[in-house]
Amino acid sequence: NVQVQDPLRIIGFPGNGDVNDLPQNLFTSSVNDVTVSSIKTTQGGAPLIQVGGNVEHGDSGGPALDSQGNVVGIVSFGLSSANSPGSTSFLQASNSARGLITSLNLSSTPGTFQKLWSKAFTDYSSNTAGHWHLAQQEFQQLATSYPQFKAITPYQTYAQNQAKAEKVPAAQVTHNSASPSSNAKATSWKSIALTVGVIAGIVLLVISLFAVAIRGRERKKKAPVPPGGQQASAQPQNFRPGYPVTPPALGPINNNRAASVAPPRGPQLMPGQPGPIQTPPGQVFPGRPAPGQHAGLAQGPGAQNTAQQETLRPWPCGHMNRLNARFCSVCGELAPQPPTIRRVEQ
């Protein structure tokens, strides 16, 4: 994508730049600006980039970069004539070099040094907050790992000076400037922690399910509780709701007290509920003498008490009550119905 008049920059080691034999000077590169003059081809059809500018002996093999930092060509050769004071330089297009690499099955994957170098210069040329601190630390890492490589010295010094005036959170610089090895260690620790957490969660889930199953079995063994929240209790068959249950009298009945106590006021009868049946006048139950008739009773001072005993009868509740009583004078139970009398014709 190179066009005529595009500015390019070449990096090389021109022989005329070696002012002495000091290694520091010999290994220091030179950067020159050139301009695309024309696009040519070789006899075999390979593209050539003709440039105008300061290209000298010793620059051959150096890269030519466009404004985006992409390598678009490699300094190859120059042509000159005796009648011309200057020379014309040509660059091999990067496409030709890529085809040559492919034909030779060469790997162009960046190595460890190239990755560190690229990252350091990426942060060096960035404009984000804290980029000078990052570049300084990355150049320091390069200098420590490759002490014989002195080309980073000017860039490292400049990054250090710029980082002194730059204000960024220390946590951000420390986190972003972690080395690949430390990042790998952090990733491995995160993986281990995640694995341990998953295993612990599974164990807790199994324990919870086991505990729930045991509780369910214990609940099944217990007696069911009715909706009222109380245990069901057996009740006697003759239990009548609404009336107290009183055990039968264990001793003799005080006739005077039983005769003198008025029957308590019992509950109101519901509509349609039959009332107690009173004995019609003159009607006598079989086997029981009528009132006023005391066959075989002794005549004397105790005749009145004996007559009172004749007017009381035992009820199913176990208490003695009068014949015409509607409710029990002790427990308030409803009077029992008299037995059915059937007339038998002779």
GROMACS .gro file of C-alpha atoms in nm:
model
  346
    1ASN     CA    1   0.000   0.000   0.000
    2VAL     CA    2   0.288   0.235  -0.071
    3GLN     CA    3   0.222   0.532  -0.297
    4VAL     CA    4   0.449   0.786  -0.461
    5GLN     CA    5   0.547   1.076  -0.229
    6ASP     CA    6   0.481   0.869   0.083
    7PRO     CA    7   0.735   0.948   0.358
    8LEU     CA    8   0.935   0.652   0.490
    9ARG     CA    9   1.201   0.606   0.757
   10ILE     CA   10   1.493   0.368   0.727
   11ILE     CA   11   1.698   0.231   1.016
   12GLY     CA   12   2.052   0.114   0.950
   13PHE     CA   13   2.420   0.130   1.037
   14PRO     CA   14   2.589   0.343   0.768
   15GLY     CA   15   2.966   0.302   0.744
   16ASN     CA   16   3.021   0.678   0.731
   17GLY     CA   17   2.865   0.701   1.077
   18ASP     CA   18   3.143   0.506   1.246
   19VAL     CA   19   3.362   0.788   1.376
   20ASN     CA   20   3.567   0.547   1.590
   21ASP     CA   21   3.586   0.185   1.690
   22LEU     CA   22   3.404   0.211   2.019
   23PRO     CA   23   3.142  -0.068   2.049
   24GLN     CA   24   2.884   0.178   2.173
   25ASN     CA   25   2.912   0.375   1.848
   26LEU     CA   26   2.933   0.073   1.622
   27PHE     CA   27   2.609  -0.074   1.762
   28THR     CA   28   2.418   0.252   1.760
   29SER     CA   29   2.169   0.267   1.472
   30SER     CA   30   2.094   0.568   1.249
   31VAL     CA   31   1.749   0.682   1.137
   32ASN     CA   32   1.700   0.866   0.806
   33ASP     CA   33   1.394   0.998   0.627
   34VAL     CA   34   1.335   0.909   0.262
   35THR     CA   35   1.052   0.965   0.016
   36VAL     CA   36   0.899   0.723  -0.232
   37SER     CA   37   0.999   0.838  -0.580
   38SER     CA   38   0.855   0.556  -0.789
   39ILE     CA   39   0.740   0.195  -0.795
   40LYS     CA   40   0.948  -0.032  -1.022
   41THR     CA   41   0.988  -0.407  -1.088
   42THR     CA   42   1.280  -0.640  -1.142
   43GLN     CA   43   1.336  -0.863  -1.443
   44GLY     CA   44   1.152  -1.139  -1.260
   45GLY     CA   45   0.853  -0.914  -1.182
   46ALA     CA   46   0.930  -0.851  -0.813
   47PRO     CA   47   0.819  -0.502  -0.696
   48LEU     CA   48   1.085  -0.242  -0.612
   49ILE     CA   49   1.040   0.086  -0.425
   50GLN     CA   50   1.257   0.369  -0.555
   51VAL     CA   51   1.334   0.624  -0.285
   52GLY     CA   52   1.514   0.953  -0.266
   53GLY     CA   53   1.707   1.056   0.042
   54ASN     CA   54   2.013   0.979   0.247
   55VAL     CA   55   2.072   0.606   0.193
   56GLU     CA   56   2.435   0.501   0.241
   57HIS     CA   57   2.651   0.193   0.240
   58GLY     CA   58   2.579  -0.002   0.553
   59ASP     CA   59   2.206   0.067   0.547
   60SER     CA   60   2.145  -0.244   0.337
   61GLY     CA   61   1.916  -0.490   0.514
   62GLY     CA   62   1.762  -0.220   0.729
   63PRO     CA   63   1.383  -0.186   0.746
   64ALA     CA   64   1.182   0.095   0.590
   65LEU     CA   65   0.881   0.197   0.799
   66ASP     CA   66   0.568   0.388   0.701
   67SER     CA   67   0.389   0.641   0.922
   68GLN     CA   68   0.206   0.359   1.104
   69GLY     CA   69   0.526   0.172   1.193
   70ASN     CA   70   0.473  -0.107   0.941
   71VAL     CA   71   0.771  -0.251   0.756
   72VAL     CA   72   0.696  -0.185   0.390
   73GLY     CA   73   1.041  -0.248   0.243
   74ILE     CA   74   1.404  -0.344   0.302
   75VAL     CA   75   1.702  -0.140   0.182
   76SER     CA   76   1.850  -0.344  -0.102
   77PHE     CA   77   2.083  -0.165  -0.346
   78GLY     CA   78   2.167   0.161  -0.520
   79LEU     CA   79   2.267   0.268  -0.874
   80SER     CA   80   2.514   0.538  -0.963
   81SER     CA   81   2.710   0.652  -1.269
   82ALA     CA   82   3.031   0.837  -1.323
   83ASN     CA   83   2.854   1.128  -1.484
   84SER     CA   84   2.601   1.161  -1.196
   85PRO     CA   85   2.704   1.305  -0.862
   86GLY     CA   86   2.433   1.120  -0.668
   87SER     CA   87   2.285   0.773  -0.658
   88THR     CA   88   1.941   0.617  -0.665
   89SER     CA   89   1.841   0.368  -0.398
   90PHE     CA   90   1.590   0.087  -0.417
   91LEU     CA   91   1.398  -0.107  -0.155
   92GLN     CA   92   1.276  -0.460  -0.185
   93ALA     CA   93   0.903  -0.461  -0.109
   94SER     CA   94   0.805  -0.647   0.207
   95ASN     CA   95   0.576  -0.868   0.001
   96SER     CA   96   0.879  -1.013  -0.176
   97ALA     CA   97   1.048  -1.085   0.156
   98ARG     CA   98   0.733  -1.252   0.287
   99GLY     CA   99   0.722  -1.482  -0.015
  100LEU     CA  100   1.090  -1.568   0.032
  101ILE     CA  101   1.032  -1.655   0.399
  102THR     CA  102   0.739  -1.875   0.308
  103SER     CA  103   0.935  -2.062   0.042
  104LEU     CA  104   1.212  -2.138   0.293
  105ASN     CA  105   0.965  -2.253   0.563
  106LEU     CA  106   1.106  -2.003   0.811
  107SER     CA  107   0.916  -1.925   1.131
  108SER     CA  108   0.845  -1.558   1.190
  109THR     CA  109   0.687  -1.608   1.534
  110PRO     CA  110   0.828  -1.346   1.774
  111GLY     CA  111   1.055  -1.480   2.047
  112THR     CA  112   1.078  -1.375   2.411
  113PHE     CA  113   1.310  -1.084   2.341
  114GLN     CA  114   1.100  -0.958   2.051
  115LYS     CA  115   0.782  -0.970   2.263
  116LEU     CA  116   0.940  -0.773   2.547
  117TRP     CA  117   1.094  -0.525   2.304
  118SER     CA  118   0.765  -0.467   2.122
  119LYS     CA  119   0.570  -0.424   2.445
  120ALA     CA  120   0.824  -0.177   2.584
  121PHE     CA  121   0.815   0.041   2.272
  122THR     CA  122   0.435   0.019   2.253
  123ASP     CA  123   0.407   0.167   2.602
  124TYR     CA  124   0.692   0.409   2.524
  125SER     CA  125   0.501   0.561   2.231
  126SER     CA  126   0.159   0.549   2.399
  127ASN     CA  127  -0.024   0.851   2.543
  128THR     CA  128  -0.231   0.678   2.811
  129ALA     CA  129  -0.192   0.758   3.181
  130GLY     CA  130   0.101   0.578   3.338
  131HIS     CA  131   0.266   0.471   3.010
  132TRP     CA  132   0.604   0.614   3.110
  133HIS     CA  133   0.611   0.408   3.429
  134LEU     CA  134   0.523   0.097   3.232
  135ALA     CA  135   0.789   0.163   2.967
  136GLN     CA  136   1.052   0.230   3.234
  137GLN     CA  137   0.983  -0.102   3.409
  138GLU     CA  138   0.976  -0.296   3.082
  139PHE     CA  139   1.308  -0.147   2.965
  140GLN     CA  140   1.454  -0.233   3.304
  141GLN     CA  141   1.339  -0.591   3.260
  142LEU     CA  142   1.507  -0.603   2.917
  143ALA     CA  143   1.829  -0.459   3.060
  144THR     CA  144   1.830  -0.719   3.338
  145SER     CA  145   1.754  -1.014   3.109
  146TYR     CA  146   1.995  -0.904   2.833
  147PRO     CA  147   2.280  -0.706   2.996
  148GLN     CA  148   2.491  -0.707   2.673
  149PHE     CA  149   2.218  -0.529   2.476
  150LYS     CA  150   2.294  -0.157   2.514
  151ALA     CA  151   2.057  -0.023   2.247
  152ILE     CA  152   1.784   0.028   2.505
  153THR     CA  153   1.993   0.263   2.720
  154PRO     CA  154   1.880   0.596   2.565
  155TYR     CA  155   1.515   0.489   2.563
  156GLN     CA  156   1.535   0.364   2.920
  157THR     CA  157   1.695   0.687   3.039
  158TYR     CA  158   1.432   0.901   2.868
  159ALA     CA  159   1.146   0.689   3.009
  160GLN     CA  160   1.291   0.721   3.360
  161ASN     CA  161   1.307   1.100   3.335
  162GLN     CA  162   0.950   1.123   3.208
  163ALA     CA  163   0.820   0.885   3.476
  164LYS     CA  164   0.950   1.114   3.752
  165ALA     CA  165   0.700   1.383   3.654
  166GLU     CA  166   0.412   1.143   3.585
  167LYS     CA  167   0.148   1.088   3.856
  168VAL     CA  168  -0.047   0.764   3.842
  169PRO     CA  169  -0.186   0.525   4.107
  170ALA     CA  170   0.086   0.289   4.223
  171ALA     CA  171  -0.154  -0.006   4.217
  172GLN     CA  172  -0.222   0.050   3.847
  173VAL     CA  173   0.146   0.051   3.756
  174THR     CA  174   0.224  -0.257   3.963
  175HIS     CA  175  -0.066  -0.451   3.820
  176ASN     CA  176  -0.011  -0.361   3.456
  177SER     CA  177   0.366  -0.402   3.463
  178ALA     CA  178   0.363  -0.763   3.579
  179SER     CA  179   0.598  -0.984   3.383
  180PRO     CA  180   0.473  -1.277   3.174
  181SER     CA  181   0.608  -1.521   3.432
  182SER     CA  182   0.425  -1.347   3.718
  183ASN     CA  183   0.108  -1.333   3.509
  184ALA     CA  184   0.138  -1.705   3.444
  185LYS     CA  185   0.185  -1.771   3.816
  186ALA     CA  186  -0.117  -1.557   3.902
  187THR     CA  187  -0.324  -1.742   3.643
  188SER     CA  188  -0.217  -2.079   3.783
  189TRP     CA  189  -0.302  -1.971   4.138
  190LYS     CA  190  -0.642  -1.849   4.021
  191SER     CA  191  -0.706  -2.184   3.852
  192ILE     CA  192  -0.609  -2.373   4.167
  193ALA     CA  193  -0.830  -2.150   4.385
  194LEU     CA  194  -1.123  -2.194   4.146
  195THR     CA  195  -1.080  -2.572   4.145
  196VAL     CA  196  -1.066  -2.587   4.525
  197GLY     CA  197  -1.375  -2.367   4.551
  198VAL     CA  198  -1.573  -2.588   4.313
  199ILE     CA  199  -1.475  -2.904   4.504
  200ALA     CA  200  -1.568  -2.744   4.837
  201GLY     CA  201  -1.905  -2.639   4.697
  202ILE     CA  202  -1.979  -2.993   4.576
  203VAL     CA  203  -1.887  -3.139   4.917
  204LEU     CA  204  -2.113  -2.891   5.099
  205LEU     CA  205  -2.399  -2.971   4.860
  206VAL     CA  206  -2.364  -3.346   4.923
  207ILE     CA  207  -2.358  -3.291   5.302
  208SER     CA  208  -2.669  -3.071   5.283
  209LEU     CA  209  -2.861  -3.329   5.079
  210PHE     CA  210  -2.761  -3.604   5.323
  211ALA     CA  211  -2.879  -3.397   5.622
  212VAL     CA  212  -3.213  -3.323   5.452
  213ALA     CA  213  -3.266  -3.694   5.383
  214ILE     CA  214  -3.200  -3.787   5.749
  215ARG     CA  215  -3.442  -3.521   5.875
  216GLY     CA  216  -3.709  -3.647   5.636
  217ARG     CA  217  -3.678  -4.000   5.776
  218GLU     CA  218  -3.700  -3.874   6.135
  219ARG     CA  219  -4.016  -3.680   6.055
  220LYS     CA  220  -4.177  -3.990   5.902
  221LYS     CA  221  -4.110  -4.188   6.221
  222LYS     CA  222  -4.293  -3.933   6.439
  223ALA     CA  223  -4.673  -3.948   6.483
  224PRO     CA  224  -4.864  -3.712   6.257
  225VAL     CA  225  -4.986  -3.396   6.422
  226PRO     CA  226  -5.342  -3.277   6.341
  227PRO     CA  227  -5.391  -2.930   6.190
  228GLY     CA  228  -5.473  -2.792   6.536
  229GLY     CA  229  -5.114  -2.850   6.646
  230GLN     CA  230  -5.200  -3.095   6.931
  231GLN     CA  231  -5.170  -3.470   6.950
  232ALA     CA  232  -5.494  -3.655   6.893
  233SER     CA  233  -5.621  -3.819   7.211
  234ALA     CA  234  -5.873  -4.092   7.245
  235GLN     CA  235  -6.211  -3.989   7.390
  236PRO     CA  236  -6.475  -4.206   7.552
  237GLN     CA  237  -6.757  -4.317   7.331
  238ASN     CA  238  -7.021  -4.157   7.552
  239PHE     CA  239  -6.843  -3.818   7.546
  240ARG     CA  240  -7.077  -3.533   7.465
  241PRO     CA  241  -6.908  -3.208   7.350
  242GLY     CA  242  -7.019  -2.901   7.538
  243TYR     CA  243  -7.071  -3.072   7.875
  244PRO     CA  244  -6.812  -3.148   8.141
  245VAL     CA  245  -6.730  -3.509   8.214
  246THR     CA  246  -6.751  -3.589   8.584
  247PRO     CA  247  -6.664  -3.932   8.724
  248PRO     CA  248  -6.943  -4.120   8.912
  249ALA     CA  249  -6.993  -4.052   9.277
  250LEU     CA  250  -6.783  -4.277   9.495
  251GLY     CA  251  -6.965  -4.222   9.826
  252PRO     CA  252  -7.323  -4.198   9.952
  253ILE     CA  253  -7.540  -3.915   9.827
  254ASN     CA  254  -7.634  -3.640  10.067
  255ASN     CA  255  -8.010  -3.654  10.017
  256ASN     CA  256  -8.078  -3.330  10.197
  257ARG     CA  257  -7.821  -3.141   9.984
  258ALA     CA  258  -7.935  -3.304   9.660
  259ALA     CA  259  -8.297  -3.223   9.733
  260SER     CA  260  -8.226  -2.863   9.830
  261VAL     CA  261  -7.988  -2.766   9.546
  262ALA     CA  262  -8.169  -2.618   9.252
  263PRO     CA  263  -8.073  -2.755   8.911
  264PRO     CA  264  -7.817  -2.537   8.734
  265ARG     CA  265  -7.919  -2.348   8.434
  266GLY     CA  266  -7.810  -2.559   8.143
  267PRO     CA  267  -7.734  -2.456   7.788
  268GLN     CA  268  -8.009  -2.329   7.564
  269LEU     CA  269  -8.164  -2.589   7.338
  270MET     CA  270  -8.097  -2.555   6.968
  271PRO     CA  271  -8.396  -2.523   6.735
  272GLY     CA  272  -8.535  -2.869   6.658
  273GLN     CA  273  -8.360  -3.034   6.959
  274PRO     CA  274  -8.608  -3.238   7.170
  275GLY     CA  275  -8.641  -3.135   7.532
  276PRO     CA  276  -8.643  -3.366   7.828
  277ILE     CA  277  -8.951  -3.584   7.859
  278GLN     CA  278  -9.142  -3.542   8.181
  279THR     CA  279  -9.329  -3.826   8.337
  280PRO     CA  280  -9.706  -3.783   8.293
  281PRO     CA  281  -9.907  -3.771   8.612
  282GLY     CA  282 -10.012  -4.112   8.730
  283GLN     CA  283  -9.774  -4.299   8.496
  284VAL     CA  284  -9.548  -4.548   8.665
  285PHE     CA  285  -9.242  -4.713   8.511
  286PRO     CA  286  -9.232  -5.089   8.542
  287GLY     CA  287  -9.062  -5.206   8.856
  288ARG     CA  288  -9.076  -4.863   9.020
  289PRO     CA  289  -9.349  -4.760   9.271
  290ALA     CA  290  -9.549  -4.449   9.205
  291PRO     CA  291  -9.493  -4.137   9.413
  292GLY     CA  292  -9.675  -4.157   9.745
  293GLN     CA  293  -9.681  -4.537   9.742
  294HIS     CA  294  -9.417  -4.686   9.967
  295ALA     CA  295  -9.477  -5.057   9.985
  296GLY     CA  296  -9.292  -5.230  10.258
  297LEU     CA  297  -9.156  -4.905  10.408
  298ALA     CA  298  -9.152  -4.864  10.785
  299GLN     CA  299  -9.382  -4.600  10.933
  300GLY     CA  300  -9.218  -4.361  11.175
  301PRO     CA  301  -9.014  -4.043  11.210
  302GLY     CA  302  -8.783  -4.134  10.917
  303ALA     CA  303  -9.066  -4.175  10.671
  304GLN     CA  304  -9.009  -3.827  10.522
  305ASN     CA  305  -8.641  -3.899  10.438
  306THR     CA  306  -8.737  -4.232  10.290
  307ALA     CA  307  -8.992  -4.057  10.070
  308GLN     CA  308  -8.725  -3.818   9.942
  309GLN     CA  309  -8.504  -4.113   9.851
  310GLU     CA  310  -8.796  -4.260   9.656
  311THR     CA  311  -8.822  -3.936   9.448
  312LEU     CA  312  -8.451  -3.955   9.328
  313ARG     CA  313  -8.317  -4.184   9.059
  314PRO     CA  314  -7.966  -4.250   8.925
  315TRP     CA  315  -7.868  -4.103   8.588
  316PRO     CA  316  -7.613  -4.236   8.337
  317CYS     CA  317  -7.372  -3.966   8.458
  318GLY     CA  318  -7.362  -4.138   8.801
  319HIS     CA  319  -7.548  -3.868   8.995
  320MET     CA  320  -7.885  -3.888   9.174
  321ASN     CA  321  -8.150  -3.648   9.044
  322ARG     CA  322  -8.522  -3.590   9.087
  323LEU     CA  323  -8.771  -3.757   8.860
  324ASN     CA  324  -8.885  -3.433   8.699
  325ALA     CA  325  -8.534  -3.278   8.667
  326ARG     CA  326  -8.436  -3.155   8.318
  327PHE     CA  327  -8.063  -3.127   8.389
  328CYS     CA  328  -7.824  -3.293   8.631
  329SER     CA  329  -7.785  -3.087   8.947
  330VAL     CA  330  -7.412  -3.171   8.961
  331CYS     CA  331  -7.272  -3.186   8.609
  332GLY     CA  332  -7.555  -3.023   8.410
  333GLU     CA  333  -7.606  -3.321   8.178
  334LEU     CA  334  -7.934  -3.335   7.985
  335ALA     CA  335  -8.199  -3.562   8.139
  336PRO     CA  336  -8.209  -3.912   7.985
  337GLN     CA  337  -8.512  -4.013   7.786
  338PRO     CA  338  -8.742  -4.265   7.960
  339PRO     CA  339  -8.766  -4.613   7.811
  340THR     CA  340  -9.030  -4.669   7.546
  341ILE     CA  341  -9.342  -4.836   7.685
  342ARG     CA  342  -9.530  -5.061   7.450
  343ARG     CA  343  -9.883  -5.169   7.525
  344VAL     CA  344  -9.932  -5.541   7.505
  345GLU     CA  345 -10.287  -5.653   7.439
  346GLN     CA  346 -10.409  -5.961   7.624
   0.00000   0.00000   0.00000
